[in-house]
């Protein structure tokens, strides 16, 4: 283990535990061990559900929940650089992107504290019908119950924050299973919640075989809701296996962006280059498919390609690095195979297409047919396609030509075009003159079609994590 690496324990019922077995966490860039965590299994998962259920028997008042959330946000601020270094080390995320992630997690906790303090039911207008007259009725918003949370590797801090903070705001205890490759940020967040005064059992964090821990979360009836962020393949299977639970899914995308000829092409080119390759394309809303109106196609490429070539590849710990490694060698080989599939089907490689050391160079493909994996599946790597189109109808049809529907974008100076696209793009969110990779953490964020069935963003998440109970009073 490297001298700078961290050993962390798991949090179960307020205790920091070891299990006798360890998982090494390795840098995706160097392969060095950057930390290790105990390996948990089904037994620990069952004990964690016991603890969470016990904790919820004594509800935490909203003001206490809000205070804890605010304290965590403040601690993230104080330990900002240390947390960014942990994200960067375990995920291989360039430091500058890791710092943004820490600031965003602060925002997620802050917004969740607001929700904790304002969560309330509604009055029901009982005298609106004859049957209700003489009665008063309102709803209480109550926590849904124990939450099982499963998170992916690519935002190991902020996507865990989007599970933990709204759940606490809603008054739910959590059993969290973070991605095995990036558990250190999640365990640090657990440490901050415990230090902020979270009583035992309200948060339990287990790292270990996904199937074993996942099976307990699926099968134990006391887990009322599973909140999952990750791949569509895993997510939809979980939902099928738990038909009587709420299973909230935040899944992948094959993010399209449309560039109309009347757009500010310099701004569009800059935003495209930044958002197709940051964190080596390993964001669920990384730009993957660029559709450019034919009249602007050559000019856009002339502005875009030099910006792609100028991106700095290298060690994620280097301040200058824009593009680092993919999470593991299997992912790298898969991305290279998809590029190769496109190349042999006749696509032109306008940039990249090869390795730079162990890193996949930012790759731009032209003439990639819509049936190719790079055009319709989620690449999750530093690869995008560029395709000319003639009419907006054609661009929208191309953009919608995927099983995914998380976010899409359009660059145009015409309001009418922007609004037409916003109405017709089948996605959970549409950005105008901004990359579809944009996300502020208070936004409702989530997909349609295979991209999911829920919305995160604390104000939306707490609604999903609570149930309304009707109270009727005879006056
Ligand atoms: P993944 O392979 O689906 O893993 C996500 C989580 O599910 C991990 O914690 C994983 O555990 C766990 N898991 C795997 N198999 C499981 C099973 N059978 N039962 C229960 N849990 C299981 O996804 P990933 O590679 O980490 O993340 C990339 C994907 O996430 C991409 O598709 C990306 O688009 C999507 N994503 C979506 C959003 C969004 O908000 N919509 C945000 C970020 C990422 P292990 O790590 O132990 O395998």
XYZ file of C-alpha atoms and ligand atoms in Angstrom:
523
model
C 0.000 0.000 0.000
C 1.389 3.442 -0.919
C 2.530 5.620 1.991
C -0.236 8.118 1.238
C -3.011 5.509 1.111
C -5.902 5.382 3.534
C -7.406 2.435 5.390
C -11.038 3.060 6.269
C -13.490 0.985 8.228
C -17.154 0.407 7.464
C -19.939 2.108 9.413
C -22.495 -0.258 10.923
C -24.911 0.756 13.675
C -22.686 3.618 14.785
C -19.542 1.439 15.025
C -16.556 1.498 12.691
C -16.040 -2.164 11.884
C -13.581 -4.503 10.202
C -14.587 -7.865 8.748
C -11.277 -9.740 8.534
C -11.146 -9.394 4.749
C -10.002 -6.320 2.828
C -10.580 -4.796 -0.601
C -7.708 -2.817 -2.120
C -8.669 0.440 -3.819
C -6.325 1.142 -6.711
C -5.564 4.287 -8.671
C -7.015 3.819 -12.167
C -4.014 5.800 -13.425
C -0.998 4.162 -11.768
C -2.501 0.944 -10.423
C -1.059 1.795 -6.988
C -3.102 0.909 -3.948
C -4.509 4.204 -2.656
C -6.591 2.776 0.140
C -8.250 -0.308 1.515
C -11.596 -1.062 3.046
C -13.092 -4.066 4.828
C -15.127 -6.403 2.640
C -18.683 -6.891 3.867
C -21.307 -9.409 2.744
C -24.877 -10.490 3.332
C -24.460 -10.869 7.089
C -23.306 -7.272 7.561
C -26.048 -6.117 5.178
C -28.737 -7.780 7.324
C -27.262 -6.260 10.477
C -27.231 -2.872 8.770
C -30.933 -3.160 7.916
C -31.639 -4.161 11.554
C -29.747 -1.075 12.732
C -31.499 1.246 10.279
C -34.906 -0.078 11.258
C -34.115 0.345 14.973
C -32.860 3.887 14.381
C -36.093 4.920 12.666
C -38.147 3.894 15.703
C -36.949 7.145 17.285
C -37.454 9.762 14.583
C -34.994 12.637 14.405
C -36.727 16.023 14.411
C -36.359 18.113 11.267
C -34.277 20.807 12.944
C -31.708 18.193 14.073
C -31.595 16.674 10.595
C -31.067 20.111 9.083
C -28.304 20.956 11.577
C -26.416 17.762 10.712
C -26.732 18.466 6.998
C -25.452 22.012 7.417
C -22.503 20.787 9.499
C -21.527 18.262 6.834
C -21.600 20.993 4.170
C -19.356 23.140 6.375
C -16.907 20.282 6.993
C -16.718 19.573 3.276
C -15.770 23.215 2.870
C -13.064 22.988 5.535
C -11.619 19.726 4.172
C -12.220 20.634 0.525
C -8.747 19.905 -0.824
C -8.318 16.657 1.118
C -11.658 15.374 -0.176
C -10.797 16.372 -3.761
C -7.526 14.449 -3.473
C -9.385 11.317 -2.336
C -11.840 11.518 -5.255
C -8.990 12.059 -7.676
C -6.922 9.185 -6.270
C -9.647 6.539 -6.246
C -11.585 7.526 -9.389
C -8.683 8.838 -11.490
C -10.611 12.095 -11.844
C -8.519 15.148 -12.781
C -8.048 17.294 -9.687
C -9.774 20.333 -11.112
C -12.920 18.258 -11.791
C -12.629 16.617 -8.359
C -12.637 20.058 -6.709
C -15.827 20.957 -8.569
C -17.372 17.738 -7.297
C -16.617 18.651 -3.672
C -18.213 22.084 -4.094
C -21.242 20.455 -5.662
C -21.567 18.027 -2.750
C -21.575 21.047 -0.400
C -24.448 22.413 -2.433
C -26.300 19.070 -2.292
C -26.057 19.038 1.533
C -27.012 22.719 1.813
C -30.086 22.293 -0.397
C -31.074 19.166 1.520
C -30.932 21.112 4.786
C -33.418 23.575 3.284
C -35.702 20.661 2.409
C -35.421 19.215 5.914
C -36.610 22.515 7.374
C -39.453 23.078 4.925
C -40.809 19.565 4.380
C -44.550 19.704 5.040
C -47.849 18.255 3.879
C -50.787 20.104 2.355
C -54.203 21.314 3.327
C -57.112 19.568 1.575
C -60.062 21.844 0.677
C -62.683 19.685 2.385
C -65.670 21.979 1.939
C -65.173 21.806 -1.825
C -67.640 18.910 -1.847
C -70.747 18.227 0.141
C -69.212 15.025 1.503
C -66.324 16.933 3.055
C -68.185 19.836 4.567
C -67.734 20.211 8.292
C -64.372 18.467 8.169
C -60.763 19.642 8.155
C -58.129 17.585 6.369
C -54.444 17.819 5.686
C -51.551 15.529 4.804
C -48.436 14.745 6.783
C -45.243 13.933 4.900
C -43.678 10.898 6.524
C -40.430 9.094 5.701
C -40.961 6.128 3.412
C -38.854 3.833 5.642
C -35.403 2.285 5.464
C -33.634 3.198 2.211
C -31.150 0.961 0.381
C -28.802 3.160 -1.670
C -26.452 1.967 -4.398
C -24.074 4.404 -6.097
C -21.664 4.354 -9.089
C -17.953 5.085 -9.347
C -17.972 8.213 -11.460
C -19.045 10.830 -8.896
C -18.031 8.924 -5.774
C -18.770 11.862 -3.465
C -21.588 13.907 -4.969
C -23.744 11.016 -6.143
C -23.421 9.501 -2.678
C -24.399 12.935 -1.325
C -27.500 12.817 -3.557
C -28.454 9.552 -1.826
C -27.592 10.387 1.778
C -28.521 14.040 2.184
C -32.124 13.951 0.840
C -32.740 10.684 2.732
C -31.715 12.331 5.988
C -33.749 15.416 5.079
C -36.764 13.137 4.605
C -36.112 11.326 7.895
C -35.055 7.981 6.416
C -32.237 5.761 7.694
C -29.936 4.419 4.976
C -27.920 1.345 4.122
C -25.461 2.503 1.458
C -23.455 0.328 -0.906
C -21.020 2.553 -2.802
C -19.167 1.349 -5.902
C -16.452 -1.150 -4.920
C -13.859 0.710 -6.954
C -14.478 4.068 -5.233
C -15.582 3.535 -1.624
C -13.189 6.005 0.068
C -15.145 9.203 -0.640
C -18.373 7.574 0.578
C -16.747 6.449 3.820
C -15.296 9.905 4.348
C -18.788 11.356 3.940
C -20.056 8.834 6.499
C -17.323 9.997 8.878
C -18.438 13.607 8.413
C -22.093 12.700 9.080
C -21.114 10.812 12.242
C -18.967 13.734 13.434
C -21.846 16.080 12.684
C -23.954 14.254 15.273
C -25.834 11.587 13.301
C -26.986 8.982 15.846
C -26.155 5.269 15.433
C -27.974 3.297 12.760
C -29.148 6.237 10.632
C -26.350 5.607 8.152
C -24.648 2.284 7.493
C -22.046 1.958 4.744
C -21.011 -1.431 3.401
C -18.538 -2.222 0.659
C -18.428 -5.672 -0.877
C -19.836 -7.985 -3.531
C -22.670 -6.095 -5.209
C -24.810 -9.198 -5.671
C -24.664 -10.284 -2.022
C -25.354 -6.865 -0.503
C -27.807 -6.002 -3.280
C -29.757 -9.245 -2.684
C -30.347 -8.322 0.954
C -31.562 -4.851 -0.033
C -33.899 -6.420 -2.613
C -35.186 -9.253 -0.442
C -35.528 -7.656 3.007
C -39.060 -6.279 3.256
C -37.990 -3.653 5.769
C -36.057 -1.862 2.991
C -38.939 0.132 1.538
C -37.117 1.998 -1.192
C -34.005 1.336 -3.249
C -32.331 4.330 -4.803
C -29.904 3.265 -7.513
C -27.549 5.257 -9.721
C -25.570 3.268 -12.254
C -25.947 1.397 -15.501
C -29.308 0.640 -17.112
C -28.504 -3.073 -17.226
C -28.091 -3.396 -13.462
C -30.759 -0.845 -12.555
C -33.711 -2.266 -14.475
C -32.922 -5.799 -13.250
C -33.037 -4.570 -9.674
C -36.436 -2.972 -10.324
C -37.763 -6.224 -11.829
C -36.608 -8.165 -8.798
C -38.271 -5.821 -6.303
C -41.791 -5.252 -7.676
C -43.240 -4.310 -4.279
C -40.633 -1.697 -3.420
C -40.096 1.727 -4.810
C -36.953 1.419 -6.926
C -35.724 4.830 -8.048
C -33.395 4.601 -11.020
C -30.867 7.180 -12.274
C -29.212 5.516 -15.267
C -27.135 6.198 -18.367
C -27.503 8.252 -21.537
C -26.041 8.650 -25.021
C -26.109 12.418 -24.786
C -26.964 14.332 -27.965
C -26.484 17.994 -28.733
C -27.820 19.893 -31.743
C -25.939 22.888 -33.163
C -28.056 25.092 -35.431
C -26.343 27.238 -38.063
C -27.524 30.405 -36.301
C -25.751 29.465 -33.047
C -22.717 31.217 -31.573
C -20.312 28.618 -32.990
C -17.295 29.656 -30.909
C -19.233 29.238 -27.658
C -20.696 25.967 -28.865
C -17.267 24.610 -29.893
C -15.750 25.547 -26.533
C -18.519 23.940 -24.518
C -18.524 20.824 -26.686
C -14.781 20.287 -26.281
C -15.013 20.781 -22.521
C -18.001 18.511 -22.043
C -17.377 15.583 -24.364
C -14.095 14.637 -22.716
C -13.993 15.837 -19.141
C -13.313 12.923 -16.762
C -12.600 10.971 -19.955
C -16.301 10.994 -20.862
C -17.277 9.074 -17.726
C -20.262 11.217 -16.872
C -23.790 10.017 -17.542
C -24.360 13.270 -19.461
C -21.028 13.501 -21.243
C -21.635 14.817 -24.769
C -21.529 11.852 -27.130
C -23.467 12.731 -30.302
C -23.078 16.130 -31.950
C -25.507 17.032 -34.750
C -24.548 20.160 -36.718
C -26.686 21.941 -39.293
C -24.932 21.420 -42.612
C -24.310 25.120 -43.320
C -22.253 25.391 -40.103
C -20.656 21.925 -40.135
C -17.214 22.829 -41.537
C -16.896 25.976 -39.453
C -17.899 24.236 -36.262
C -15.358 21.472 -36.851
C -12.657 24.054 -37.646
C -13.291 25.632 -34.242
C -13.947 22.404 -32.308
C -11.109 20.089 -33.383
C -8.180 22.332 -32.291
C -9.809 22.671 -28.872
C -10.027 18.879 -28.638
C -6.375 18.492 -29.650
C -5.403 21.077 -27.008
C -6.844 19.077 -24.099
C -4.102 17.960 -21.706
C -3.917 14.194 -21.140
C -2.155 12.730 -18.181
C -1.952 12.093 -14.473
C -5.204 13.127 -12.765
C -3.145 14.453 -9.851
C -1.535 16.989 -12.201
C -3.124 20.444 -11.950
C -3.088 20.841 -15.748
C -4.732 17.542 -16.689
C -8.077 17.679 -18.489
C -8.400 14.030 -19.473
C -7.201 11.137 -17.342
C -7.717 7.373 -17.385
C -10.812 5.263 -17.743
C -11.783 3.493 -14.555
C -10.171 0.170 -15.549
C -8.534 -1.729 -18.403
C -11.760 -3.510 -19.366
C -13.453 -0.146 -19.915
C -10.478 1.093 -21.922
C -10.510 -2.027 -24.118
C -14.270 -1.806 -24.651
C -14.046 1.850 -25.718
C -11.192 1.038 -28.123
C -13.246 -1.844 -29.561
C -16.225 0.467 -30.156
C -13.954 2.974 -31.946
C -12.585 0.109 -34.034
C -16.108 -1.096 -34.881
C -16.937 2.415 -36.145
C -13.685 2.727 -38.082
C -14.156 -0.592 -39.848
C -17.738 0.366 -40.720
C -16.401 3.431 -42.548
C -16.337 6.157 -39.897
C -13.590 8.798 -40.202
C -11.418 9.458 -37.169
C -11.045 13.258 -37.016
C -9.148 13.252 -33.702
C -7.737 10.621 -31.350
C -8.734 7.040 -31.968
C -5.563 5.695 -30.379
C -3.870 5.397 -27.003
C -1.556 7.962 -25.449
C 0.342 5.655 -23.125
C -2.506 3.894 -21.318
C -4.998 6.729 -21.914
C -7.598 6.819 -24.680
C -7.061 10.048 -26.611
C -10.114 12.312 -27.002
C -11.727 10.861 -30.108
C -13.987 12.525 -32.669
C -15.682 10.333 -35.278
C -17.468 11.495 -38.429
C -19.691 9.404 -40.724
C -20.611 7.017 -37.931
C -23.876 5.292 -38.877
C -26.781 5.434 -36.420
C -26.678 1.670 -35.881
C -23.115 1.719 -34.492
C -22.556 1.386 -30.749
C -20.865 4.811 -30.597
C -24.061 6.299 -32.030
C -26.773 4.650 -29.972
C -25.288 2.998 -26.878
C -23.615 4.796 -23.971
C -19.864 5.014 -24.698
C -18.863 6.229 -21.227
C -15.461 7.145 -22.617
C -13.744 10.091 -24.369
C -15.491 9.603 -27.702
C -18.021 11.675 -29.631
C -19.529 11.583 -33.099
C -20.208 14.556 -35.393
C -22.992 14.348 -37.966
C -24.403 16.991 -40.342
C -28.166 17.462 -40.770
C -30.400 19.687 -42.892
C -33.604 20.345 -40.941
C -34.486 20.591 -37.270
C -36.948 17.701 -37.736
C -34.095 15.510 -38.899
C -31.842 16.588 -35.995
C -34.541 15.835 -33.440
C -35.211 12.435 -34.943
C -31.491 11.620 -34.812
C -31.166 12.891 -31.227
C -34.188 10.834 -30.131
C -32.846 7.719 -31.895
C -31.619 6.016 -28.727
C -33.117 3.963 -25.936
C -31.867 6.615 -23.495
C -33.420 9.916 -22.428
C -31.533 11.738 -19.668
C -30.443 15.149 -20.978
C -30.025 16.712 -24.425
C -28.958 20.152 -25.614
C -29.360 22.624 -28.438
C -27.315 25.654 -29.478
C -29.332 28.246 -31.396
C -30.024 31.974 -31.342
C -33.705 31.476 -32.248
C -36.068 31.232 -29.308
C -38.688 29.464 -31.398
C -36.202 26.750 -32.409
C -35.048 26.328 -28.818
C -38.592 25.906 -27.536
C -39.547 23.538 -30.354
C -36.547 21.378 -29.462
C -37.356 21.551 -25.746
C -40.840 20.228 -26.492
C -39.803 17.489 -28.887
C -36.573 16.076 -27.466
C -37.538 12.984 -25.464
C -35.259 13.595 -22.497
C -35.648 14.436 -18.803
C -33.860 17.758 -19.342
C -33.012 19.999 -22.288
C -30.327 22.704 -22.139
C -30.305 25.682 -24.492
C -26.979 27.324 -25.365
C -25.422 25.244 -22.601
C -23.890 21.784 -22.764
C -26.344 19.039 -21.769
C -23.600 18.002 -19.335
C -24.621 20.931 -17.164
C -26.093 20.130 -13.792
C -26.695 22.298 -10.750
C -27.541 20.120 -7.802
C -30.880 21.694 -6.907
C -32.245 20.960 -10.414
C -34.683 18.089 -10.977
C -32.418 15.592 -12.648
C -33.374 12.250 -14.123
C -34.372 10.452 -17.265
C -37.128 8.945 -19.350
C -37.041 5.745 -21.436
C -34.135 3.496 -20.360
C -32.455 6.353 -18.464
C -34.585 5.956 -15.377
C -37.834 6.626 -13.581
C -37.137 9.299 -10.991
C -35.801 12.794 -10.342
C -32.975 13.663 -7.991
C -32.163 17.120 -6.693
C -33.060 17.437 -3.007
C -36.491 19.059 -3.436
C -37.583 16.301 -5.814
C -35.806 13.467 -4.027
C -37.472 14.181 -0.659
C -40.878 13.876 -2.309
C -39.933 10.411 -3.501
C -38.509 9.498 -0.100
C -41.680 10.433 1.773
C -45.299 9.352 1.771
C -48.333 11.514 2.372
C -50.657 10.477 5.139
C -54.115 11.968 5.116
C -55.557 13.220 8.406
C -59.302 14.000 8.534
C -60.814 15.849 11.491
C -64.529 16.006 12.185
C -65.184 19.463 13.538
P -22.771 -0.122 -12.465
O -21.775 -1.117 -12.897
O -24.189 -0.320 -12.820
O -22.615 -0.033 -10.871
C -23.366 0.876 -10.110
C -23.524 0.330 -8.704
O -24.324 -0.864 -8.763
C -22.206 -0.070 -8.041
O -22.271 0.223 -6.664
C -22.183 -1.572 -8.278
O -21.409 -2.269 -7.329
C -23.651 -1.886 -8.091
N -24.075 -3.177 -8.632
C -23.562 -3.877 -9.683
N -24.240 -5.043 -9.837
C -25.199 -5.079 -8.871
C -26.210 -6.003 -8.506
N -26.382 -7.144 -9.161
N -27.006 -5.722 -7.443
C -26.853 -4.568 -6.762
N -25.913 -3.649 -7.064
C -25.102 -3.884 -8.110
O -22.369 1.355 -12.938
P -20.951 2.087 -12.859
O -20.057 1.486 -13.876
O -20.476 2.186 -11.438
O -21.388 3.562 -13.274
C -21.547 3.941 -14.597
C -23.010 3.998 -15.000
O -23.721 4.849 -14.109
C -23.186 4.614 -16.359
O -24.161 3.899 -17.070
C -23.664 6.022 -16.056
O -24.397 6.624 -17.086
C -24.505 5.777 -14.853
N -24.699 7.010 -14.105
C -25.942 7.600 -14.074
C -26.114 8.801 -13.392
C -27.452 9.483 -13.287
O -27.623 10.290 -12.384
N -28.394 9.200 -14.160
C -25.030 9.389 -12.755
C -23.788 8.760 -12.828
C -23.636 7.564 -13.489
P -19.878 -2.668 -7.631
O -19.144 -1.393 -7.804
O -19.495 -3.392 -6.387
O -19.906 -3.518 -8.863
